[in-house]
Coordinates of C-alpha atoms in Angstrom, one line a residue:
M1 CA 51.8 34.6 18.2
S2 CA 50.7 32.8 21.4
R3 CA 47.4 34.0 22.7
R4 CA 46.9 32.5 26.1
L5 CA 44.6 34.3 28.4
S6 CA 43.6 34.0 32.1
L7 CA 40.4 35.6 33.2
V8 CA 40.0 36.5 36.9
T9 CA 36.6 37.4 38.2
L10 CA 36.0 39.5 41.4
G11 CA 32.8 40.7 43.0
C12 CA 29.2 39.6 42.6
A13 CA 27.3 37.1 40.4
R14 CA 26.6 39.8 37.9
N15 CA 30.3 40.0 37.2
E16 CA 30.4 36.2 36.8
V17 CA 27.9 36.6 34.0
D18 CA 29.9 39.4 32.4
S19 CA 33.1 37.2 32.6
E20 CA 31.4 34.3 30.9
E21 CA 30.2 36.7 28.1
L22 CA 33.8 37.9 27.7
A23 CA 35.0 34.3 27.7
G24 CA 32.6 33.5 25.0
R25 CA 33.7 36.4 22.8
L26 CA 37.4 35.7 23.3
D27 CA 37.0 31.9 22.8
A28 CA 35.2 32.7 19.5
A29 CA 38.1 35.0 18.5
G30 CA 40.6 32.2 19.0
W31 CA 42.0 33.0 22.5
E32 CA 43.0 30.0 24.6
L33 CA 41.6 30.4 28.2
T34 CA 44.1 29.0 30.7
D35 CA 45.5 29.7 34.1
E36 CA 48.9 28.2 33.2
S37 CA 51.5 30.7 31.8
P38 CA 49.0 33.1 30.3
D39 CA 50.2 35.9 28.0
V40 CA 47.5 38.2 29.2
V41 CA 45.6 38.3 32.5
V42 CA 42.2 40.1 32.3
V43 CA 40.9 41.1 35.8
N44 CA 37.1 41.7 35.9
T45 CA 37.2 44.1 38.9
C46 CA 34.7 45.1 41.5
G47 CA 34.2 48.8 42.5
F48 CA 31.4 48.6 45.0
V49 CA 33.0 49.4 48.4
E50 CA 36.5 50.2 49.7
S51 CA 37.4 46.6 50.6
A52 CA 36.3 45.4 47.1
K53 CA 38.3 48.2 45.4
K54 CA 41.4 47.2 47.4
D55 CA 41.0 43.5 46.5
S56 CA 40.8 44.5 42.9
I57 CA 43.9 46.6 43.0
D58 CA 45.8 43.9 44.9
T59 CA 44.7 41.3 42.3
L60 CA 46.0 43.5 39.5
L61 CA 49.3 44.0 41.2
A62 CA 49.7 40.3 41.8
A63 CA 48.9 39.6 38.1
S64 CA 51.6 42.1 37.1
D65 CA 54.1 40.0 39.0
T66 CA 53.6 37.0 36.7
G67 CA 55.2 38.7 33.8
A68 CA 52.0 38.6 31.8
K69 CA 50.3 41.7 30.3
V70 CA 47.5 42.9 32.7
V71 CA 44.2 44.4 31.6
A72 CA 41.6 45.8 34.0
V73 CA 37.9 45.6 33.1
G74 CA 34.7 45.5 35.1
C75 CA 33.3 48.0 37.6
L76 CA 36.4 49.5 39.1
A77 CA 37.8 50.1 35.6
E78 CA 34.5 51.6 34.4
R79 CA 34.1 53.8 37.5
Y80 CA 37.6 55.3 37.6
G81 CA 39.1 54.6 34.1
K82 CA 42.0 56.9 33.3
E83 CA 42.4 57.9 37.0
L84 CA 43.0 54.2 37.7
A85 CA 45.4 53.8 34.8
D86 CA 47.4 56.8 35.9
Q87 CA 47.7 55.6 39.5
L88 CA 48.3 51.9 38.5
P89 CA 51.0 51.8 35.8
E90 CA 51.3 48.1 36.4
A91 CA 48.0 47.7 34.4
D92 CA 48.8 47.6 30.6
A93 CA 45.2 48.7 29.8
V94 CA 42.1 49.9 31.7
L95 CA 39.0 49.3 29.6
G96 CA 35.3 50.2 30.2
F97 CA 32.1 48.3 29.3
D98 CA 32.0 49.9 25.8
S99 CA 35.2 48.0 25.0
Y100 CA 33.8 44.6 25.6
A101 CA 32.6 44.0 22.0
D102 CA 36.1 44.7 20.7
L103 CA 38.0 43.2 23.6
S104 CA 39.9 40.7 21.5
T105 CA 41.3 43.5 19.3
H106 CA 42.4 45.6 22.4
L107 CA 44.1 42.5 23.9
Q108 CA 45.9 41.9 20.7
T109 CA 47.2 45.5 20.7
V110 CA 48.4 45.2 24.3
L111 CA 50.0 41.8 23.6
G112 CA 51.9 43.4 20.6
G113 CA 53.2 46.2 22.8
G114 CA 50.8 48.8 21.5
H115 CA 48.9 51.4 23.6
V116 CA 45.2 51.3 24.2
E117 CA 43.7 54.6 25.4
A118 CA 42.3 54.3 29.0
H119 CA 38.6 54.5 29.5
T120 CA 37.2 57.9 30.3
P121 CA 34.3 57.5 32.8
S122 CA 31.0 59.3 32.5
D123 CA 27.7 59.0 34.3
R124 CA 26.1 56.1 32.5
R125 CA 22.7 57.1 33.7
L126 CA 22.8 59.8 31.1
L127 CA 23.7 57.5 28.2
L128 CA 20.2 56.1 27.6
P129 CA 16.9 57.7 26.5
I130 CA 14.9 58.9 29.5
S131 CA 11.6 57.6 28.2
P132 CA 11.0 53.8 28.9
V133 CA 9.2 53.6 25.5
D134 CA 12.3 54.8 23.7
R135 CA 14.3 52.1 25.5
Q136 CA 12.3 49.2 24.2
Q137 CA 14.8 48.4 21.5
P138 CA 16.8 45.2 21.9
A139 CA 19.6 45.8 24.5
A140 CA 22.2 44.2 22.1
N141 CA 21.5 47.0 19.6
L142 CA 21.9 50.0 22.0
D143 CA 24.7 52.4 21.3
V144 CA 26.3 51.9 24.7
G145 CA 27.8 48.7 25.9
I146 CA 25.7 46.8 28.5
P147 CA 27.5 43.8 29.9
G148 CA 25.5 40.6 30.0
H149 CA 23.2 41.7 27.2
A150 CA 25.0 40.0 24.3
G151 CA 21.8 38.0 23.4
G152 CA 20.9 37.4 19.8
P153 CA 20.3 34.2 18.0
T154 CA 23.4 32.5 19.5
V155 CA 24.2 32.8 23.2
L156 CA 27.6 34.3 23.4
R157 CA 28.8 32.9 26.7
K158 CA 31.3 30.3 27.8
R159 CA 31.0 28.5 31.1
L160 CA 34.0 28.9 33.3
D161 CA 33.3 26.0 35.7
D162 CA 31.2 22.9 35.9
S163 CA 29.0 23.9 38.8
P164 CA 25.3 22.8 38.6
V165 CA 24.4 26.4 39.4
A166 CA 24.8 29.4 37.2
P167 CA 23.8 33.1 37.4
L168 CA 21.6 34.4 34.6
K169 CA 21.3 38.2 34.1
L170 CA 17.8 39.7 33.9
A171 CA 18.8 43.3 33.6
S172 CA 21.5 45.8 34.1
G173 CA 21.6 49.2 35.9
C174 CA 19.3 50.8 38.4
D175 CA 16.9 53.8 38.3
R176 CA 16.7 54.2 42.1
R177 CA 18.8 56.9 43.7
C178 CA 19.8 55.6 47.1
S179 CA 21.9 58.3 48.7
F180 CA 24.7 55.9 49.7
C181 CA 25.1 53.9 46.5
A182 CA 27.3 54.7 43.5
I183 CA 26.3 51.7 41.4
P184 CA 23.9 53.5 39.0
S185 CA 26.6 56.0 38.0
F186 CA 28.8 53.3 36.6
R187 CA 26.3 50.5 35.8
G188 CA 23.8 52.9 34.2
A189 CA 20.1 53.2 34.0
F190 CA 17.9 50.1 34.3
V191 CA 17.6 48.1 31.1
S192 CA 15.7 44.8 31.0
R193 CA 16.8 42.0 28.7
R194 CA 14.2 40.7 26.3
P195 CA 12.4 37.6 27.7
S196 CA 13.3 35.7 24.5
D197 CA 17.0 36.3 25.2
V198 CA 16.7 35.3 28.8
L199 CA 14.8 32.1 27.9
A200 CA 17.3 31.2 25.1
E201 CA 20.2 31.6 27.5
A202 CA 18.4 29.5 30.1
R203 CA 18.0 26.7 27.6
W204 CA 21.7 27.0 26.7
L205 CA 22.7 26.7 30.3
A206 CA 20.4 23.7 30.9
D207 CA 22.0 22.0 27.9
H208 CA 25.4 22.6 29.6
G209 CA 24.3 20.8 32.8
V210 CA 22.9 23.6 34.9
Q211 CA 20.3 22.5 37.5
E212 CA 19.7 25.9 39.2
L213 CA 19.5 29.3 37.7
V214 CA 20.1 32.3 39.9
L215 CA 18.5 35.3 38.3
V216 CA 20.6 38.4 39.0
S217 CA 20.4 42.2 38.3
E218 CA 20.8 45.4 40.3
N219 CA 17.0 45.4 41.0
S220 CA 15.1 42.3 39.8
T221 CA 11.7 43.7 41.0
S222 CA 11.9 46.4 38.3
Y223 CA 12.2 43.8 35.5
G224 CA 10.0 44.6 32.6
K225 CA 9.1 48.2 33.5
D226 CA 11.1 49.6 30.6
L227 CA 9.4 47.0 28.3
G228 CA 6.0 48.3 29.2
D229 CA 5.0 45.4 31.5
L230 CA 5.9 45.6 35.2
K231 CA 4.5 42.1 35.8
L232 CA 6.6 40.5 33.1
L233 CA 8.6 38.7 35.8
E234 CA 5.5 36.9 37.0
T235 CA 5.1 35.4 33.5
L236 CA 8.8 34.7 33.0
L237 CA 9.5 32.8 36.2
P238 CA 7.2 29.8 35.4
E239 CA 8.6 29.6 31.9
L240 CA 12.1 29.4 33.3
A241 CA 11.0 26.8 35.8
A242 CA 9.9 24.6 32.9
I243 CA 13.5 24.6 31.6
V244 CA 15.6 23.8 34.8
P245 CA 14.7 22.0 38.1
R246 CA 15.3 25.1 40.2
V247 CA 15.0 28.9 39.6
R248 CA 16.1 31.4 42.3
L249 CA 15.4 35.2 42.1
S250 CA 17.8 37.6 43.8
Y251 CA 18.2 41.3 44.5
L252 CA 14.6 42.3 45.4
Q253 CA 13.7 45.8 46.4
P254 CA 11.2 45.7 49.3
A255 CA 9.5 49.0 48.2
E256 CA 8.7 47.4 44.8
M257 CA 7.4 44.0 46.1
R258 CA 3.8 43.2 45.0
P259 CA 1.3 40.5 45.9
T260 CA 1.4 38.9 42.5
L261 CA 5.2 38.5 42.7
V262 CA 5.0 37.1 46.2
E263 CA 2.4 34.6 45.0
V264 CA 4.5 33.4 42.1
L265 CA 7.6 33.1 44.3
T266 CA 5.9 31.0 46.9
K267 CA 3.5 28.9 44.8
T268 CA 5.3 28.1 41.5
P269 CA 6.8 24.6 41.3
G270 CA 10.5 24.9 40.5
V271 CA 10.8 28.5 41.7
A272 CA 12.5 28.7 45.1
P273 CA 10.4 30.4 47.8
Y274 CA 13.4 32.7 48.5
F275 CA 13.3 36.4 49.2
D276 CA 16.7 38.3 48.9
M277 CA 15.4 41.7 50.0
S278 CA 17.7 44.6 50.7
F279 CA 16.0 46.3 53.7
Q280 CA 19.2 48.3 54.6
H281 CA 17.6 49.7 57.8
S282 CA 14.1 49.8 59.3
S283 CA 14.1 53.3 61.0
P284 CA 11.9 55.5 58.8
T285 CA 14.1 58.5 59.6
V286 CA 17.3 56.7 58.4
L287 CA 15.5 55.2 55.4
R288 CA 14.4 58.6 54.2
R289 CA 17.9 60.0 54.5
M290 CA 19.0 56.9 52.4
R291 CA 16.3 58.0 49.9
R292 CA 14.5 54.7 50.5
F293 CA 11.0 53.8 51.7
G294 CA 9.6 51.6 54.4
S295 CA 9.6 51.1 58.2
T296 CA 9.8 48.3 60.7
D297 CA 6.1 47.7 60.7
A298 CA 5.8 47.9 56.9
F299 CA 8.6 45.3 56.5
L300 CA 7.1 43.0 59.1
T301 CA 3.8 43.1 57.3
L302 CA 5.5 42.2 54.0
L303 CA 7.2 39.2 55.8
E304 CA 3.8 38.2 57.2
Q305 CA 2.4 38.1 53.7
V306 CA 5.3 35.9 52.5
R307 CA 5.0 33.4 55.4
A308 CA 1.2 33.2 55.2
L309 CA 1.8 31.7 51.8
D310 CA 4.9 29.6 52.7
P311 CA 6.0 29.5 56.3
D312 CA 9.3 27.9 55.3
A313 CA 10.2 30.6 52.7
G314 CA 13.8 31.8 53.0
V315 CA 14.5 35.5 53.6
R316 CA 17.9 37.1 53.6
S317 CA 18.9 40.8 53.8
N318 CA 21.7 43.3 54.4
V319 CA 21.6 46.3 56.8
I320 CA 23.8 49.4 57.0
V321 CA 24.6 50.8 60.5
G322 CA 26.3 54.1 61.3
F323 CA 24.6 56.0 58.5
P324 CA 25.0 59.8 58.8
G325 CA 22.5 61.1 61.4
E326 CA 21.7 57.7 62.8
T327 CA 20.8 57.9 66.5
A328 CA 20.8 55.3 69.3
E329 CA 17.0 55.2 68.9
D330 CA 17.4 54.4 65.2
V331 CA 19.6 51.4 66.1
D332 CA 17.1 50.2 68.7
E333 CA 14.4 50.3 66.0
L334 CA 16.6 48.3 63.7
E335 CA 17.1 45.7 66.4
R336 CA 13.4 45.5 67.0
F337 CA 12.9 44.7 63.3
L338 CA 15.6 42.1 63.3
V339 CA 14.3 40.3 66.4
E340 CA 10.8 40.1 65.0
A341 CA 11.7 39.4 61.4
R342 CA 13.2 35.9 61.9
L343 CA 15.5 36.3 58.9
D344 CA 17.7 33.4 57.7
V345 CA 20.8 35.4 56.9
V346 CA 21.7 39.0 57.6
G347 CA 24.8 40.9 56.4
V348 CA 25.8 43.8 58.6
L349 CA 27.8 46.6 57.0
G350 CA 29.2 49.7 58.6
Y351 CA 28.6 52.8 56.7
S352 CA 31.5 54.3 54.7
D353 CA 31.5 57.2 52.2
E354 CA 31.4 56.3 48.5
D355 CA 32.8 58.7 46.0
G356 CA 30.2 61.0 44.4
T357 CA 27.2 59.9 46.4
E358 CA 24.8 62.2 48.1
A359 CA 25.5 60.6 51.5
E360 CA 29.1 61.7 51.3
S361 CA 28.0 65.3 51.9
L362 CA 25.3 64.7 54.5
P363 CA 25.7 66.2 58.0
G364 CA 25.9 64.0 61.0
H365 CA 28.7 61.7 60.1
L366 CA 29.5 59.4 63.0
D367 CA 33.0 58.7 64.5
Q368 CA 34.4 55.5 63.2
D369 CA 34.6 54.0 66.7
V370 CA 30.8 54.5 67.0
V371 CA 30.2 52.8 63.7
D372 CA 32.4 49.9 64.6
E373 CA 30.7 49.5 68.0
R374 CA 27.3 49.4 66.4
V375 CA 28.5 46.9 63.8
A376 CA 29.8 44.6 66.5
R377 CA 26.6 44.9 68.4
L378 CA 24.4 44.1 65.4
V379 CA 26.7 41.2 64.3
T380 CA 26.4 39.6 67.7
L381 CA 22.6 39.9 67.7
V382 CA 22.3 38.7 64.1
E383 CA 24.5 35.6 64.8
E384 CA 22.2 34.6 67.6
L385 CA 19.0 35.3 65.7
T386 CA 20.0 33.5 62.5
S387 CA 21.2 30.5 64.6
Q388 CA 17.8 30.4 66.2
R389 CA 16.1 30.5 62.8
A390 CA 18.2 27.6 61.6
E391 CA 17.2 25.6 64.7
E392 CA 13.5 26.2 63.9
R393 CA 14.1 24.2 60.7
I394 CA 15.1 21.1 62.6
G395 CA 12.5 18.4 61.8
T396 CA 11.4 20.0 58.5
T397 CA 11.7 18.4 55.1
V398 CA 14.1 20.1 52.7
S399 CA 14.9 19.8 49.0
V400 CA 18.7 19.9 48.6
L401 CA 20.7 20.5 45.4
I402 CA 23.9 18.4 45.9
E403 CA 27.0 20.3 45.0
S404 CA 29.7 17.9 46.2
E405 CA 30.0 14.1 46.5
D406 CA 30.2 14.3 50.3
G407 CA 26.6 15.6 50.4
E408 CA 27.1 19.3 50.8
G409 CA 24.5 21.3 49.0
R410 CA 21.8 23.9 49.5
A411 CA 18.1 23.8 50.4
L412 CA 15.6 26.1 48.8
H413 CA 16.2 28.9 51.3
Q414 CA 19.9 28.9 50.7
A415 CA 21.5 30.8 47.8
P416 CA 25.1 30.0 46.7
E417 CA 28.0 31.7 48.5
V418 CA 25.9 34.3 50.4
D419 CA 23.9 31.9 52.6
G420 CA 24.5 28.7 54.6
T421 CA 24.7 25.1 53.3
T422 CA 22.9 21.9 54.0
T423 CA 24.9 18.7 54.4
V424 CA 23.0 15.5 53.7
L425 CA 24.3 12.4 55.5
G426 CA 24.9 9.1 53.9
G427 CA 26.8 9.8 50.6
P428 CA 28.5 9.6 48.3
F429 CA 26.1 11.6 46.1
E430 CA 26.1 12.6 42.4
V431 CA 26.7 16.3 42.0
G432 CA 23.7 18.1 40.5
T433 CA 21.0 15.8 41.9
V434 CA 18.2 17.0 44.1
V435 CA 17.4 14.9 47.2
T436 CA 14.7 15.2 49.8
A437 CA 15.9 15.0 53.4
T438 CA 14.9 15.8 57.0
V439 CA 16.8 18.4 58.9
V440 CA 18.4 16.8 62.0
A441 CA 20.8 19.4 63.3
S442 CA 22.1 22.9 62.7
E443 CA 25.3 24.8 63.3
G444 CA 25.0 28.6 62.9
V445 CA 23.1 29.0 59.6
D446 CA 24.2 25.6 58.3
L447 CA 22.0 22.6 58.4
V448 CA 22.5 18.8 58.6
A449 CA 19.9 16.6 57.1
A450 CA 19.3 12.8 56.8
L451 CA 17.5 10.8 54.1

């Protein structure tokens, strides 16, 4: 029987890691991965916000039009399971994370015309022991499936492209309880990968041509806390930097930043001085309703500490406007922070309810036209501020990882996809090389540099 399979990945870099783990499992089981006339299309869905859910459903429907069997996995499938299966009969199976280890068997059943029971969702925060000490067993041996934690003596992962950049998962899940976020309910409690597994996978990726590792998780600043060492990240980062030319840390929680981590991120050769910090807002009142911590002044102090060690360090963030109860004064406070913070990139999101979150039932929901007006106002401000920040980099020297022969790449302050790019004049260049150049111009958040 033909076993040709296409794997479509939606959503964040964490999903990219999960897809490469699935690809490794399926390749080892004898499946042929191809985009040409597949027998089965596996869609690794995203279930984060409404637009991502719609994109996932549209992708599943489009896959069903090809005549191939269609299987939904990933966050949307984990979050809604049987409900999704009932409402989307075009999907031949809807599978949760616990099915990943046996995915080949499930796909074979679907391909043969058999029925695979749809995943039944549960709150994954309740599936692990409460005590961190009880959770120090290897993640690969836990009773519940945790994507991206295959680990073991042999790295079970297959690269799906030839990019010189690859995400590497540090942990899964989150123990924080932000009132607007549903991710912990379907990604589960926070579980760190063992350092030995992370390092083994880093070496494997380096052997496959990777020049930059992007370390991902739901909350990277928590790495090691369930292993009994909250400063384990400060030890791990230099070890990773000895394996590849560039290491980038993402998904940092401002409330959990510590001086020792700031020091390592700004002073370790090979580690990008890059701070991907989810401020979300800066008004203390709004932050408390979000069940977060901080304020404009506290965040500005943190940024001062970063720039005292490296004035050129990159900082990006996301903010949510229109949160229930947000006042005009709260928006003014957020604007004050953004003006003084000099961030390189800012994503502006309008608040929308997420199923099952605390914020869904909070009083003070704003009319959609008010939310839209505030989003437009902040986007205009952010575009001006981030353009100014890029202009400040003209005349500085940057280290650029080349990602195309025409010289397009990224400086240390630019992460893949979510930030701007730097184009180095004078190519052609070899993809994967790192060149030193001087910034000569900017356009928006993008830079132009010359050798």
